Coordinates of C-alpha atoms in Angstrom, one line a residue:
M1 CA 0.0 0.0 0.0
F2 CA 1.1 3.6 -0.6
T3 CA 0.3 6.8 1.2
K4 CA 1.6 10.4 0.8
W5 CA 3.7 11.8 3.6
G6 CA 5.2 15.3 3.2
G7 CA 5.1 15.1 -0.6
T8 CA 6.7 11.6 -0.5
M9 CA 5.0 8.3 -1.1
V10 CA 5.3 5.9 1.8
A11 CA 5.1 2.2 1.0
Y12 CA 3.9 -0.2 3.7
T13 CA 2.0 -3.5 4.0
I14 CA -0.7 -4.7 6.3
K15 CA -0.4 -8.2 7.5
N16 CA -1.2 -10.5 10.4
Y17 CA 0.8 -10.0 13.5
Q18 CA 3.5 -12.6 14.1
P19 CA 5.3 -13.4 17.5
E20 CA 8.6 -12.3 16.1
M21 CA 7.2 -8.8 15.7
L22 CA 6.7 -8.4 19.5
E23 CA 9.5 -5.9 20.2
S24 CA 8.7 -3.7 17.3
W25 CA 5.0 -3.9 18.2
L26 CA 5.6 -2.8 21.8
R27 CA 7.8 0.0 20.6
C28 CA 5.1 1.3 18.2
R29 CA 2.4 1.2 20.8
A30 CA 4.5 2.9 23.4
L31 CA 5.5 5.7 21.1
A32 CA 1.9 6.1 19.8
Y33 CA 0.4 6.2 23.3
M34 CA 3.1 8.4 24.9
R35 CA 1.4 11.7 24.0
S36 CA -2.1 10.4 24.1
S37 CA -4.8 9.8 26.7
F38 CA -3.7 6.2 26.9
Q39 CA -0.4 6.6 28.6
D40 CA -1.4 4.3 31.4
E41 CA -1.8 1.5 28.9
I42 CA 1.9 1.5 28.0
T43 CA 3.2 -1.9 29.2
A44 CA 5.9 -4.4 28.3
E45 CA 3.3 -7.0 27.4
K46 CA 0.9 -7.8 24.6
E47 CA -2.3 -9.8 24.9
T48 CA -2.1 -13.1 23.0
I49 CA -4.7 -13.2 20.2
S50 CA -5.5 -16.3 18.2
D51 CA -7.9 -16.8 15.3
D52 CA -10.4 -18.0 17.8
T53 CA -10.2 -14.9 20.1
G54 CA -9.7 -12.0 17.7
V55 CA -7.8 -10.3 14.9
S56 CA -4.4 -8.7 15.1
L57 CA -3.1 -6.6 12.2
V58 CA 0.0 -4.6 11.8
A59 CA 1.3 -2.1 9.2
I60 CA 4.9 -2.8 8.3
K61 CA 7.5 -0.5 6.7
D62 CA 11.1 -1.6 6.4
Q63 CA 10.5 -4.6 8.6
Q64 CA 9.2 -2.3 11.4
V65 CA 5.7 -2.1 12.9
I66 CA 4.4 1.4 12.2
G67 CA 0.7 0.7 12.9
I68 CA -1.4 -1.6 14.9
A69 CA -5.1 -2.7 14.9
E70 CA -6.5 -5.4 17.2
A71 CA -10.0 -6.6 17.9
I72 CA -11.1 -9.1 20.5
F73 CA -14.2 -11.2 20.3
L74 CA -16.5 -10.8 23.3
D75 CA -18.9 -13.4 24.7
Q76 CA -22.0 -12.7 26.7
G77 CA -20.2 -13.1 29.9
Q78 CA -17.9 -10.2 29.0
A79 CA -20.4 -7.8 27.6
R80 CA -24.2 -7.7 27.2
A81 CA -25.6 -6.3 24.0
A82 CA -28.6 -4.8 25.9
S83 CA -26.2 -2.6 27.9
Y84 CA -25.4 -0.8 24.6
G85 CA -29.0 -0.5 23.5
L86 CA -28.5 -3.4 21.0
P87 CA -30.8 -6.4 20.5
E88 CA -30.1 -9.4 22.7
G89 CA -27.9 -11.9 21.0
T90 CA -26.0 -9.3 18.9
V91 CA -22.4 -10.5 18.4
L92 CA -19.9 -8.1 20.0
T93 CA -16.3 -7.4 19.2
T94 CA -14.2 -4.7 20.8
L95 CA -11.4 -2.6 19.2
D96 CA -8.7 -3.3 21.7
T97 CA -5.8 -1.4 20.1
L98 CA -5.4 1.2 17.4
A99 CA -2.0 2.8 17.3
V100 CA 0.2 4.5 14.7
H101 CA 3.9 5.4 15.1
P102 CA 4.1 9.2 15.6
D103 CA 6.3 9.6 12.5
Y104 CA 3.5 8.2 10.3
Q105 CA 0.4 9.6 11.9
H106 CA -2.3 11.6 10.0
I107 CA -1.5 10.1 6.6
G108 CA -4.2 7.5 6.5
I109 CA -2.6 4.4 8.0
A110 CA -5.1 4.1 10.9
K111 CA -8.0 4.4 8.4
A112 CA -6.4 1.7 6.2
L113 CA -5.9 -0.6 9.2
L114 CA -9.5 -0.1 10.3
K115 CA -10.8 -0.9 6.8
Q116 CA -8.9 -4.2 6.7
L117 CA -9.9 -5.0 10.2
R118 CA -13.5 -4.4 9.4
G119 CA -13.2 -6.7 6.3
R120 CA -11.8 -9.5 8.4
L121 CA -14.7 -9.2 10.9
K122 CA -17.4 -9.2 8.2
M123 CA -17.9 -13.0 8.4
R124 CA -18.3 -12.7 12.2
G125 CA -20.9 -9.9 11.8
G126 CA -22.5 -8.1 14.7
V127 CA -21.1 -4.8 16.1
L128 CA -17.7 -3.5 16.8
L129 CA -17.4 -1.6 20.1
I130 CA -14.9 1.3 20.0
Y131 CA -13.8 3.0 23.3
T132 CA -11.9 6.2 23.1
L133 CA -11.3 9.4 25.1
D134 CA -11.0 13.1 24.3
D135 CA -8.6 12.8 21.4
E136 CA -10.2 14.9 18.6
A137 CA -8.4 13.1 15.7
A138 CA -9.4 9.6 17.0
N139 CA -13.1 10.7 17.4
G140 CA -13.0 12.2 14.0
L141 CA -11.6 9.0 12.5
Y142 CA -14.3 6.8 14.0
Q143 CA -17.1 9.1 12.9
A144 CA -15.6 9.3 9.4
I145 CA -15.8 5.5 9.0
G146 CA -19.4 5.4 10.0
A147 CA -19.2 4.6 13.7
R148 CA -22.1 5.9 15.7
L149 CA -21.8 7.5 19.2
C150 CA -23.4 5.0 21.6
Y151 CA -22.8 7.0 24.8
Q152 CA -20.5 9.3 26.7
A153 CA -19.4 9.0 30.3
S154 CA -16.9 10.8 32.5
I155 CA -13.7 9.8 34.3
V156 CA -13.5 12.3 37.1
H157 CA -10.6 13.0 39.4
G158 CA -12.1 14.5 42.6
H159 CA -13.4 13.7 46.0
S160 CA -16.5 12.0 47.3
S161 CA -17.9 12.6 50.8
K162 CA -18.9 9.0 50.8
N163 CA -15.3 7.9 50.7
H164 CA -14.3 7.5 54.3
V165 CA -10.8 6.4 53.6
P166 CA -8.7 9.1 55.4
E167 CA -6.4 11.4 53.3
W168 CA -2.7 11.0 54.0
T169 CA -0.8 14.3 54.4
H170 CA 2.7 13.2 55.4
F171 CA 5.0 10.3 56.2
R172 CA 8.0 9.3 58.1
V173 CA 10.7 6.8 57.2
T174 CA 10.9 4.0 59.8
N175 CA 14.0 2.2 61.1
D176 CA 13.4 -0.8 58.9
K177 CA 13.3 1.4 55.8
Q178 CA 9.6 1.4 55.4
V179 CA 7.2 4.3 55.6
A180 CA 4.7 5.3 58.3
V181 CA 1.8 7.2 56.8
Y182 CA -0.1 9.9 58.7
D183 CA -3.3 12.0 58.4
E184 CA -3.7 15.7 59.0
H185 CA -4.0 15.2 62.8
D186 CA -0.6 13.4 62.8
H187 CA -2.3 10.0 63.5
E188 CA -0.7 7.0 61.8
I189 CA -3.0 5.3 59.4
A190 CA -2.8 1.9 57.7
Y191 CA -3.5 3.4 54.3
G192 CA -4.8 6.7 52.9
Q193 CA -6.3 8.3 49.8
D194 CA -3.9 9.0 47.1
M195 CA -5.8 9.7 43.9
E196 CA -9.6 9.4 43.8
T197 CA -11.0 8.5 40.3
Y198 CA -14.7 8.0 39.7
Y199 CA -16.6 6.7 36.7
V200 CA -19.6 8.9 36.3
G201 CA -22.3 7.8 33.8
K202 CA -24.4 10.9 33.8
S203 CA -22.7 14.3 33.6
E204 CA -25.2 16.0 36.0
N205 CA -23.9 13.7 38.8
I206 CA -20.4 15.2 38.6
K207 CA -21.6 18.0 40.9
Q208 CA -21.9 15.4 43.7
L209 CA -18.1 15.3 43.8
T210 CA -15.9 18.0 45.3
D211 CA -12.4 19.2 44.5
V212 CA -12.8 18.1 40.9
H213 CA -9.6 18.9 39.1
K214 CA -9.8 16.8 36.0
V215 CA -12.6 15.4 33.9
V216 CA -11.9 13.0 31.0
T217 CA -14.7 12.2 28.6
E218 CA -15.1 8.5 27.5
N219 CA -16.7 8.2 24.1
V220 CA -18.1 4.8 23.1
Y221 CA -19.0 4.1 19.5
T222 CA -20.7 1.2 17.7
L223 CA -19.8 0.2 14.2
E224 CA -21.9 -2.3 12.3
L225 CA -19.9 -5.1 10.7

């Protein structure tokens, strides 16, 4: 396949992932996620996907992975179609990973990967669930390929008065090189709040939290296969 990049044609191929591609795959995902909302998903591991559990595609240029698209088959124990407003029995698949090396972003590789992925999933049928966050380019891409917004929820960093775990304010190093944690009254506590994160389904309920300092919108799309 060819795509234009800065006036130059870039040649790449899309093929099935193979185990010997692991290091290049991990590097591509890490670089792609580094400046995205998915930083916390950068790991040194890759989920094993077989023909029975999903589809794993890569875009290859000069023997290096520059793009990734993976989908995982879901069963009724993992996700209920009715939860998404879909008819009972609808076959569900989720887009687990879509990532493009930052040197090759915004030139159509993600769209090409999604097109091939969708083609591979045609025989399975049903609906592809796509989870993403605030990234404008990602949301625009999913909308451009025909995905429909199913719902929006919020990931809220704040405080709930119903959370009775004490906040820790300071610590002291102990003789055995551990740490004693204390609350604002200088009482030692076994554990304390560090970061409170809440999943809020309806935006009007965010006001029930206090000290809100960050809200991330989760966008969930459905794409018919």
